[in-house]
mmCIF file of C-alpha atoms in Angstrom:
data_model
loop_
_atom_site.group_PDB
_atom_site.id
_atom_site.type_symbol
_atom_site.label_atom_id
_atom_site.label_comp_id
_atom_site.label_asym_id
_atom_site.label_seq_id
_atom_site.Cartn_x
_atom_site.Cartn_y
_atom_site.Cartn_z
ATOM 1 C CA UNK A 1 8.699 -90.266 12.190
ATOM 2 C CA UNK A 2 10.494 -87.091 12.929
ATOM 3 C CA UNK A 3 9.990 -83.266 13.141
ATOM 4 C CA UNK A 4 12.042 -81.089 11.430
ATOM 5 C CA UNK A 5 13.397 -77.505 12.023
ATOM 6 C CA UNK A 6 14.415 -75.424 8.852
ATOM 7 C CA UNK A 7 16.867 -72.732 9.882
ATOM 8 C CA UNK A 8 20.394 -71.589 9.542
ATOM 9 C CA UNK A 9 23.190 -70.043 11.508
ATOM 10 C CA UNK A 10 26.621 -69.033 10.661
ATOM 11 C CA UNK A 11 29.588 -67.119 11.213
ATOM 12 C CA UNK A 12 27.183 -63.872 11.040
ATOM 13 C CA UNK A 13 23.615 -64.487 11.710
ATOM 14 C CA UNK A 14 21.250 -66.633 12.670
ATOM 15 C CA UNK A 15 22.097 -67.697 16.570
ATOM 16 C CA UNK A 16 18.616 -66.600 17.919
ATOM 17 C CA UNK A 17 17.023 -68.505 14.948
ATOM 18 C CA UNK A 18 19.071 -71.422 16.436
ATOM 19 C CA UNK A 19 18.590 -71.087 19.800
ATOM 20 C CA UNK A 20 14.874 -71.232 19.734
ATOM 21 C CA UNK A 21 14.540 -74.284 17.486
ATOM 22 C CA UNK A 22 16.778 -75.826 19.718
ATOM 23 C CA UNK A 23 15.020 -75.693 22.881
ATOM 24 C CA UNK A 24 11.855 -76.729 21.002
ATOM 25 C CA UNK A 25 13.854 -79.707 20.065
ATOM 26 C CA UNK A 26 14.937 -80.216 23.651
ATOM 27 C CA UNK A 27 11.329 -80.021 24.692
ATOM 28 C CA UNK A 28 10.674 -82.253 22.234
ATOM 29 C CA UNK A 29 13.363 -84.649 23.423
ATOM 30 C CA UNK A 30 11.349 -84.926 26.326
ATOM 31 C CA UNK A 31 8.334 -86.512 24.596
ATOM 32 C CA UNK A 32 10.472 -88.932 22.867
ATOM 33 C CA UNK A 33 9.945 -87.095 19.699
ATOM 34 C CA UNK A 34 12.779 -87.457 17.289
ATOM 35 C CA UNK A 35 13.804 -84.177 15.573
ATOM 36 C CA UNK A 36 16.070 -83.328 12.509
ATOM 37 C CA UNK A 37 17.222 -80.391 11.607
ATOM 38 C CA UNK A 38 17.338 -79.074 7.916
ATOM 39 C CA UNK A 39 20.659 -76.438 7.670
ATOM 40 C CA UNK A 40 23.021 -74.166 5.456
ATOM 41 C CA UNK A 41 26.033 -76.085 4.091
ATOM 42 C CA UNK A 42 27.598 -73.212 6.240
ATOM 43 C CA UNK A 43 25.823 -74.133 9.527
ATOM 44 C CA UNK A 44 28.056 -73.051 12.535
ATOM 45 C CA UNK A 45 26.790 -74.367 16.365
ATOM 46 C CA UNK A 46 30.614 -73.828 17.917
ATOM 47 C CA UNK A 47 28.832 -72.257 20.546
ATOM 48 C CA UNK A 48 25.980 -74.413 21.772
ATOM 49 C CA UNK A 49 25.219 -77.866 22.769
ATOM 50 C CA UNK A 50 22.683 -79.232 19.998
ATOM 51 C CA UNK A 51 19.556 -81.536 20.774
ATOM 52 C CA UNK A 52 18.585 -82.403 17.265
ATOM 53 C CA UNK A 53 18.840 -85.986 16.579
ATOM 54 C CA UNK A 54 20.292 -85.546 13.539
ATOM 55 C CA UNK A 55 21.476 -82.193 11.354
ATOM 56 C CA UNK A 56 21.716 -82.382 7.711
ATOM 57 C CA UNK A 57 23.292 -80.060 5.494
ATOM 58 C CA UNK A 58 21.766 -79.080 2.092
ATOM 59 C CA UNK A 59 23.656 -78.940 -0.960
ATOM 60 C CA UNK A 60 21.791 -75.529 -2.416
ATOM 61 C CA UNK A 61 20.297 -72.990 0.080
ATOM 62 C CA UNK A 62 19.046 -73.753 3.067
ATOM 63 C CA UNK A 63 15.733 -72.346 1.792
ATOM 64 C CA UNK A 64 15.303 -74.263 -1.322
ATOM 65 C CA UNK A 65 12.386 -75.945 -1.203
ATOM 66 C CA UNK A 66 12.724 -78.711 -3.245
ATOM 67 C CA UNK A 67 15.309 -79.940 -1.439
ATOM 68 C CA UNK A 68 13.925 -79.489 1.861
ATOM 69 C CA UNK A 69 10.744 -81.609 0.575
ATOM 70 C CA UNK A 70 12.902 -84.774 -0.769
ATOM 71 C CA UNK A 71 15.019 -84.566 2.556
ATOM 72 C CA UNK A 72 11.375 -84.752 4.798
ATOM 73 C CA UNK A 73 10.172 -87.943 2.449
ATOM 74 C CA UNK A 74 13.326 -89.296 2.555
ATOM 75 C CA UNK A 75 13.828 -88.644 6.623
ATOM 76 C CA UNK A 76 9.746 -89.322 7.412
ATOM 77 C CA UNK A 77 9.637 -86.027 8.067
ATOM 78 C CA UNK A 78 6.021 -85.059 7.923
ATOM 79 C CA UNK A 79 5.681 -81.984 9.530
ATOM 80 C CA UNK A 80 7.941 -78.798 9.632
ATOM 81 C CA UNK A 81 8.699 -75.490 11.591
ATOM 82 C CA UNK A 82 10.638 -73.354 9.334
ATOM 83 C CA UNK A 83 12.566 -70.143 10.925
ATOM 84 C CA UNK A 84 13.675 -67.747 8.192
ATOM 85 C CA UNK A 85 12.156 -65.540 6.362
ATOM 86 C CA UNK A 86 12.269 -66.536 2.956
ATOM 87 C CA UNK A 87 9.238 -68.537 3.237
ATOM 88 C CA UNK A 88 7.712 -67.030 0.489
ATOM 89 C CA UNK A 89 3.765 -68.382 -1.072
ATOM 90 C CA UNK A 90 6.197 -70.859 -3.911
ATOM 91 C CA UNK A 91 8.035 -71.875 -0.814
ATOM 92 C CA UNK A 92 4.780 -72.866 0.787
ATOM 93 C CA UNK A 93 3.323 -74.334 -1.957
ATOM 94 C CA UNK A 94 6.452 -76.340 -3.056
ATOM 95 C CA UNK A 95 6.031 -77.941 0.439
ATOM 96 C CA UNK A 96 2.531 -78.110 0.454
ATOM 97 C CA UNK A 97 2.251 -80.341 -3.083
ATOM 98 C CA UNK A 98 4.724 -82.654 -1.296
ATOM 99 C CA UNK A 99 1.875 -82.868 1.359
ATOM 100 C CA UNK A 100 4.255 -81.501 4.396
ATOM 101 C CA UNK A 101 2.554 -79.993 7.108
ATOM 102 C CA UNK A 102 4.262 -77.043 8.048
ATOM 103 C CA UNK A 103 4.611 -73.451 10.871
ATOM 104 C CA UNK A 104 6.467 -70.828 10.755
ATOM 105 C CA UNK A 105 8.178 -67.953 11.972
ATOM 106 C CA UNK A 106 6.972 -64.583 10.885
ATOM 107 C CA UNK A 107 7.462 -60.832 11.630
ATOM 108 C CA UNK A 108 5.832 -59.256 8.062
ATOM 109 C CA UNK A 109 2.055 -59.772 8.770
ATOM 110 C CA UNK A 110 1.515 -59.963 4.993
ATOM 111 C CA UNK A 111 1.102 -61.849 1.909
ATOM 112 C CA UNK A 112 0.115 -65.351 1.942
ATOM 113 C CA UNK A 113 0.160 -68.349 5.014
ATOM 114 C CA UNK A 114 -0.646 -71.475 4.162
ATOM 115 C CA UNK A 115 1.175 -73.288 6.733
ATOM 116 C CA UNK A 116 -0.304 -75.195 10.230
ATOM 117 C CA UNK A 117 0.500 -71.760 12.436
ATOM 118 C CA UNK A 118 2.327 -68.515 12.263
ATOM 119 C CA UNK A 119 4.451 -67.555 14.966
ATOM 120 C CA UNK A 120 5.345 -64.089 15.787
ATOM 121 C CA UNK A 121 6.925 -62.817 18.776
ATOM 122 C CA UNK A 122 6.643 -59.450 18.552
ATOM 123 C CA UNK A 123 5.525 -58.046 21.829
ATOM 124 C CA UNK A 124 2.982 -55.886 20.450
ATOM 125 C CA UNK A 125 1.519 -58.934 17.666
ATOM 126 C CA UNK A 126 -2.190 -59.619 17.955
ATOM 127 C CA UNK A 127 -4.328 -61.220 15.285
ATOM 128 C CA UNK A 128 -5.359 -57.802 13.394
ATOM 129 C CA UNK A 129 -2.271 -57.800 12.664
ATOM 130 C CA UNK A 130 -2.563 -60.327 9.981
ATOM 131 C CA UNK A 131 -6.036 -58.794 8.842
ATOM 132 C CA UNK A 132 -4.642 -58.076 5.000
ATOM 133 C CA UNK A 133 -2.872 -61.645 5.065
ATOM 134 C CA UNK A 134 -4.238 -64.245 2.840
ATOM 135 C CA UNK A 135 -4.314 -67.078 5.680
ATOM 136 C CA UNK A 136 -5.674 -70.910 5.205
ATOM 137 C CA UNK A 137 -8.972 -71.012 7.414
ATOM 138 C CA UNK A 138 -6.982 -73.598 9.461
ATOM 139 C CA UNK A 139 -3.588 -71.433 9.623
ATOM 140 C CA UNK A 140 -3.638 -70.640 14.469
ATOM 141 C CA UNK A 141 -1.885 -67.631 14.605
ATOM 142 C CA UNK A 142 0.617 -67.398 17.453
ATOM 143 C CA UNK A 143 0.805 -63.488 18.476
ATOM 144 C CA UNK A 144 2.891 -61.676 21.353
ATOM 145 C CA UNK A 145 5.557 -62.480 24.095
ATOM 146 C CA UNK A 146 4.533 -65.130 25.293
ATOM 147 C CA UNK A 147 5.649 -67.414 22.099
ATOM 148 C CA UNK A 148 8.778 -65.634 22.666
ATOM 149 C CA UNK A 149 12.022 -68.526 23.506
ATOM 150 C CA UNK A 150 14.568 -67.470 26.051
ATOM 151 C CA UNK A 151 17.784 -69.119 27.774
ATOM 152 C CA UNK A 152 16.173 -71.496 30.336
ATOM 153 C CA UNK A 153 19.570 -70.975 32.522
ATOM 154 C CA UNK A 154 18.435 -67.586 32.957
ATOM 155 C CA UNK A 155 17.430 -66.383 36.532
ATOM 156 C CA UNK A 156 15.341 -63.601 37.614
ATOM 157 C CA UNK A 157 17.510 -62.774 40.909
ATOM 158 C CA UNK A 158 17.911 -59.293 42.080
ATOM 159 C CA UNK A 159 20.622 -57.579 40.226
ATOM 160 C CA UNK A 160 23.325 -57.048 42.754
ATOM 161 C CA UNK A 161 25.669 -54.452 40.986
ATOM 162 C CA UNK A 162 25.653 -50.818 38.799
ATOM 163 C CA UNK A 163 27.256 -51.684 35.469
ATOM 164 C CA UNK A 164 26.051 -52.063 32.136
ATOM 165 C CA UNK A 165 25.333 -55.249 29.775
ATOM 166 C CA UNK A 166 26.294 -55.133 26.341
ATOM 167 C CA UNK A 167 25.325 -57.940 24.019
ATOM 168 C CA UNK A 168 24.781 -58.085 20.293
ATOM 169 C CA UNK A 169 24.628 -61.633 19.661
ATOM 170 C CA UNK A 170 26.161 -64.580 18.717
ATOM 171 C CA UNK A 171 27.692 -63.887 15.774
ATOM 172 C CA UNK A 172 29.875 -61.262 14.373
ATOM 173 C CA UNK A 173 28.643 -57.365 14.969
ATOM 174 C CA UNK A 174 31.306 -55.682 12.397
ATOM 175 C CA UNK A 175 32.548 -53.726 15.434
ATOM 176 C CA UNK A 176 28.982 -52.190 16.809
ATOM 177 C CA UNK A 177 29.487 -53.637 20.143
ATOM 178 C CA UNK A 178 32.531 -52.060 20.409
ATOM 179 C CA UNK A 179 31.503 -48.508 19.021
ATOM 180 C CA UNK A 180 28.617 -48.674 21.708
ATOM 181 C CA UNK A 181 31.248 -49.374 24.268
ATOM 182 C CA UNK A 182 33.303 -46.598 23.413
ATOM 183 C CA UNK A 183 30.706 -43.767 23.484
ATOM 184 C CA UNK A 184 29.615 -45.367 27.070
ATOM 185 C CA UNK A 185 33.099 -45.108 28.612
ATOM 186 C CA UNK A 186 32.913 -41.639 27.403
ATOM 187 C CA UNK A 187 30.027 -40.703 29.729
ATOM 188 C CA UNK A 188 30.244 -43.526 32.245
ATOM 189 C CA UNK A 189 33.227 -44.700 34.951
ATOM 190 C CA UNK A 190 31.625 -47.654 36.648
ATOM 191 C CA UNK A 191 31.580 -51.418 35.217
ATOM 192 C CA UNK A 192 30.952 -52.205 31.401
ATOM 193 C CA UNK A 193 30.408 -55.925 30.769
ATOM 194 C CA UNK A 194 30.650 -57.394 26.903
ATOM 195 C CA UNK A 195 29.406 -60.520 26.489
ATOM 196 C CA UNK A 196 30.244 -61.806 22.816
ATOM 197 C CA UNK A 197 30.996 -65.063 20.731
ATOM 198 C CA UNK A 198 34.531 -65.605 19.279
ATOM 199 C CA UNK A 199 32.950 -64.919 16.029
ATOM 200 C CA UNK A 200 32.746 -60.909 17.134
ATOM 201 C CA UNK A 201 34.834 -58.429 15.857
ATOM 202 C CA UNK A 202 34.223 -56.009 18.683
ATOM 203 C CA UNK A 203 36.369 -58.409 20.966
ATOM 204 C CA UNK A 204 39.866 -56.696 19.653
ATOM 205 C CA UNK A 205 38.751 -53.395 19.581
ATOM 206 C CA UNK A 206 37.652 -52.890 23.263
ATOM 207 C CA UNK A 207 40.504 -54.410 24.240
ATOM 208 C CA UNK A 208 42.668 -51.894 22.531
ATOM 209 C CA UNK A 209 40.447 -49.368 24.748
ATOM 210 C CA UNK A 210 42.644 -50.643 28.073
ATOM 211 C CA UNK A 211 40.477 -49.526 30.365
ATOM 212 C CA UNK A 212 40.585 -51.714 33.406
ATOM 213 C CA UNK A 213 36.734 -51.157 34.176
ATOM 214 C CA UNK A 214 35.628 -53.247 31.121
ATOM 215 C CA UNK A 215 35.558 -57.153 30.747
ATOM 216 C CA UNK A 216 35.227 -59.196 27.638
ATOM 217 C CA UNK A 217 33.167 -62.527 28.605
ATOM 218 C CA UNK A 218 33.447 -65.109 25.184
ATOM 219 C CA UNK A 219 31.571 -68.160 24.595
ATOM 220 C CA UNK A 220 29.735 -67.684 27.607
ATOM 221 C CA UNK A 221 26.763 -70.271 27.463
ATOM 222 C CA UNK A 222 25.157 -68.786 30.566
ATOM 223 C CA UNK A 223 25.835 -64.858 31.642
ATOM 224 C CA UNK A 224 23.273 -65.088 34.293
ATOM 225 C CA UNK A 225 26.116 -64.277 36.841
ATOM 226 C CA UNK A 226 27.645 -61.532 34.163
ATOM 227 C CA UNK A 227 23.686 -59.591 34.213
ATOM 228 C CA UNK A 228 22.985 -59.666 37.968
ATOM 229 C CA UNK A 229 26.101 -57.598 38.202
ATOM 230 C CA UNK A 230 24.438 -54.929 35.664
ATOM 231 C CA UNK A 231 21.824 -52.200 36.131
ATOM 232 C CA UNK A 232 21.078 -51.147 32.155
ATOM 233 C CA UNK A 233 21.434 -53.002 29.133
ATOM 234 C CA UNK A 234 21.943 -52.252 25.459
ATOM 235 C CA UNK A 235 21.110 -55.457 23.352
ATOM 236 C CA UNK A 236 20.241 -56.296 19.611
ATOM 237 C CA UNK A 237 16.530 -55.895 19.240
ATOM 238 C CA UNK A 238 16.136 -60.270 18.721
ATOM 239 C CA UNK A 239 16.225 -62.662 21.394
ATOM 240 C CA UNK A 240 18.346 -60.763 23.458
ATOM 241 C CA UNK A 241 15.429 -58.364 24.033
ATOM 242 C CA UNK A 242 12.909 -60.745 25.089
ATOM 243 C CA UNK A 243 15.765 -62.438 27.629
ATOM 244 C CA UNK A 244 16.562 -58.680 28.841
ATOM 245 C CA UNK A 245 12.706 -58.589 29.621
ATOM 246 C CA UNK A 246 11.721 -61.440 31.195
ATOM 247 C CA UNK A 247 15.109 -60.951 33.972
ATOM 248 C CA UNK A 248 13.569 -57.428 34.214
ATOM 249 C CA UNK A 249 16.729 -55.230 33.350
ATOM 250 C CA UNK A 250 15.710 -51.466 32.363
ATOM 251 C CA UNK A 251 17.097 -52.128 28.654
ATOM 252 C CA UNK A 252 18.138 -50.296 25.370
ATOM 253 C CA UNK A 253 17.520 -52.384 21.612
ATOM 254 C CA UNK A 254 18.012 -51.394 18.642
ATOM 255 C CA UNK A 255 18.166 -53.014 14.871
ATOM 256 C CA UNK A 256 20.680 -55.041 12.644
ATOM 257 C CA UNK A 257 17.908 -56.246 10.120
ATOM 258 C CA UNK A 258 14.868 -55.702 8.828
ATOM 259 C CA UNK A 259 12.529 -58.183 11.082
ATOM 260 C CA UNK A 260 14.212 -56.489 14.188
ATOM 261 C CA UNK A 261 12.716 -52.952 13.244
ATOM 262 C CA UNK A 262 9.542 -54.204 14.298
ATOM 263 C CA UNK A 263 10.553 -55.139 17.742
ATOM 264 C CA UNK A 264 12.580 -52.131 18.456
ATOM 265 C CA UNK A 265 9.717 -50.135 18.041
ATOM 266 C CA UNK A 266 7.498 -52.220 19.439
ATOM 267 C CA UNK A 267 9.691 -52.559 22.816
ATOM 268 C CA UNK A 268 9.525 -48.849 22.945
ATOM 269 C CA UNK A 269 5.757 -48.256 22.064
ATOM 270 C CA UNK A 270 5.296 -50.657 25.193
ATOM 271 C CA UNK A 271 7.586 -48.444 27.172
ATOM 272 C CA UNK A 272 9.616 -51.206 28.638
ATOM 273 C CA UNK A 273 12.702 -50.527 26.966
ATOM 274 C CA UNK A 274 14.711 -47.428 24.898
ATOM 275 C CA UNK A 275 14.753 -48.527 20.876
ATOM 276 C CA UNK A 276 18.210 -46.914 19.624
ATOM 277 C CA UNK A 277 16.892 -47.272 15.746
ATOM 278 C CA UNK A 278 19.415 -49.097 13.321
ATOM 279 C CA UNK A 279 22.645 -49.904 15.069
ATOM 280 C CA UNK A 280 24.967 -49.653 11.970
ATOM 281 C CA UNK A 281 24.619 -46.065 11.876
ATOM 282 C CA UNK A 282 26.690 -44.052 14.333
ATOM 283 C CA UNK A 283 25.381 -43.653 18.025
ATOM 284 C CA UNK A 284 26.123 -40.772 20.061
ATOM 285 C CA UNK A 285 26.926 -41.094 23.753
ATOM 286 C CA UNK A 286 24.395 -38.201 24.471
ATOM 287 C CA UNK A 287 21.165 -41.314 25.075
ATOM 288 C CA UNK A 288 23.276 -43.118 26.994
ATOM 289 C CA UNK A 289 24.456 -40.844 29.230
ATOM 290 C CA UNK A 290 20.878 -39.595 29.942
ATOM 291 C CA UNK A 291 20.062 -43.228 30.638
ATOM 292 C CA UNK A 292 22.897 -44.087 33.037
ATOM 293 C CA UNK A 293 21.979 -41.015 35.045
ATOM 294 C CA UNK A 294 18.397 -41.521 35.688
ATOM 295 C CA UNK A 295 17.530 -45.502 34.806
ATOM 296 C CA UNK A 296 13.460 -45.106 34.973
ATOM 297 C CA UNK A 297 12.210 -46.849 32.307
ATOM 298 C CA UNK A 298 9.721 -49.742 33.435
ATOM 299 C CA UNK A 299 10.465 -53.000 34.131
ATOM 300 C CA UNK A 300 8.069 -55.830 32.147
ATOM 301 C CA UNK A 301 5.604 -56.806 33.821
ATOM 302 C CA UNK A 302 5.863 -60.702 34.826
ATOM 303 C CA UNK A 303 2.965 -62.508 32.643
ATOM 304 C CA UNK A 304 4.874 -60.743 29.694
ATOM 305 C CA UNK A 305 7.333 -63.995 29.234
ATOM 306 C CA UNK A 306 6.839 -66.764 31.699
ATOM 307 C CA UNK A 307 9.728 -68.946 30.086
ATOM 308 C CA UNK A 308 7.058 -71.440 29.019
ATOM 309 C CA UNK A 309 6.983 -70.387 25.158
ATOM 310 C CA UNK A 310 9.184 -74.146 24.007
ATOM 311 C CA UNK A 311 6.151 -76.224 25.530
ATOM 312 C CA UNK A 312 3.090 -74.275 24.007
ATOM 313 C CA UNK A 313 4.811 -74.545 20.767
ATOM 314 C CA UNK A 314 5.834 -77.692 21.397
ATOM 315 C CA UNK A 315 2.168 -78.956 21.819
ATOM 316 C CA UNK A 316 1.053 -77.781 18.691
ATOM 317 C CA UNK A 317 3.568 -79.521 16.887
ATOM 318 C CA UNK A 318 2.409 -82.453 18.521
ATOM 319 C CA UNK A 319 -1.042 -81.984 17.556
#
């Protein structure tokens, strides 16, 4: 028998979705637990090194649950973590009538749960959250950092250098990371480090900046080097902003899509990090040069994320 991971990632979103499941599956490995995981016919891993056992396309969308039920009977799939948010109450029961056991992902705190567990990372999640949720009496409920997945190559070294870290992901930005860039080498001479995939469409457009004090890192699988050369970061409010907090880097987030909102804010309410609200609207330079000048905000404090999140969640999937 198998577990499976539903979940997609392409060519624009998706890659912390991805990343997670994956290191649950490499935790998994470990165990000897065979995993499989359920995709979008336009699944795209270019960048990562997979530890599924198998990865099987679906013909329809990757949330259709019919579909995902006859693959799990046909696969001996009997129990699920799904990571989107589409996982609606026909979803559930679809799934349920087929007698799969099932988690998920959340970040709405509403409607209806009838899986095994709800997961949500938010750093500010606690049970009440879910106190107008209709939940199954046996439905654990997840809540707060500590669930939260990060790069295991990450290292909390002291940062060495004074530049800044700017991330938004593994997939394509439409050209924020670069708009970002350019309103920080408006207020700021020193080192400006852009870490993006190949997918990103920011890549061309700093380079057309020439200025000799930014570098482009692509594909990197580890930037651990790239950060500890960095004093500030400006990230996508996802799983970038849990890995900016557990290395301790004074941060700014802010918000592609709507289960990132949440976190922004929630990052900010905590006053570990500066939210920057939705990133497709325009950002003035004024924040950051305020920032760069007098870097106080607080760093996390350690029992925040301990890097452990893939084996607690791996033990209930076990159970």
């Amino acid at each position: 028998m198998a577990i499976g991971f539903n979940f997609d990632a392409n060519s624009s979103v998706g890659y912390g979705h991805l990343n997670r499941c994956n290191e649950i599956a490499k935790e998994l490995k470990k165990r000897k637990q065979k995993t499989i995981a359920i995709v979008g016919k336009n699944f795209n891993n270019s960048f990562i090194d997979l530890h599924f056992d198998e990865v099987i396309k679906i013909n329809n969308s990757f949330s259709d649950a019919g579909e995902i039920a006859q693959i799990c009977i046909e696969k001996s799939i009997p129990k699920l973590l799904i990571d989107h948010y589409q996982c609606d109450v026909i979803f559930q029961e679809t799934l349920t009538s087929y007698g799969i056991v099932f988690g998920q992902y959340d970040f709405k705190c509403e409607g209806s749960y009838l899986g095994k567990f709800v997961i949500n990372i938010n750093p500010c999640a606690n049970k009440d959250w879910y106190n107008k949720a209709v939940l199954n009496r046996e439905t654990k409920l997840l809540c707060g950092a500590k669930f939260a997945i990060i790069n295991p190559n990450l290292v909390t070294k002291p940062l060495e250098g004074e530049g800044v870290f700017v991330c938004m992901g593994g997939g394509n930005d439409n050209g924020v990371a670069a708009s970002i860039i350019d309103q920080i080498n408006r207020v700021y001479k020193g080192e400006i480090h852009l870490v993006a995939s190949s997918l990103s469409s920011s890549i061309p457009l700093v380079e057309k900046l020439n200025n000799a004090n930014i570098t482009t890192h692509v594909d990197l699988s580890d930037y651990s080097e790239v950060i500890k050369r960095c004093h500030y970061a400006i990230v996508s409010a996802g799983t970038l902003s849990y890995e900016m907090a557990y290395i301790g880097i004074p941060f700014s987030c802010g918000y592609f899509a709507e289960n990132q909102i949440k976190i922004a804010n929630s990052w900010q309410q905590s006053g570990l990090a500066h939210s920057l609200g939705c990133l497709t609207n325009k950002i003035s330079g004024q924040p950051f040069k305020e920032l760069l000048n007098n870097i106080s905000l607080k760093k996390p404090r350690k029992p925040l994320i301990d890097g452990l999140a893939a084996k607690r969640i791996a033990e209930v999937l076990l159970t």
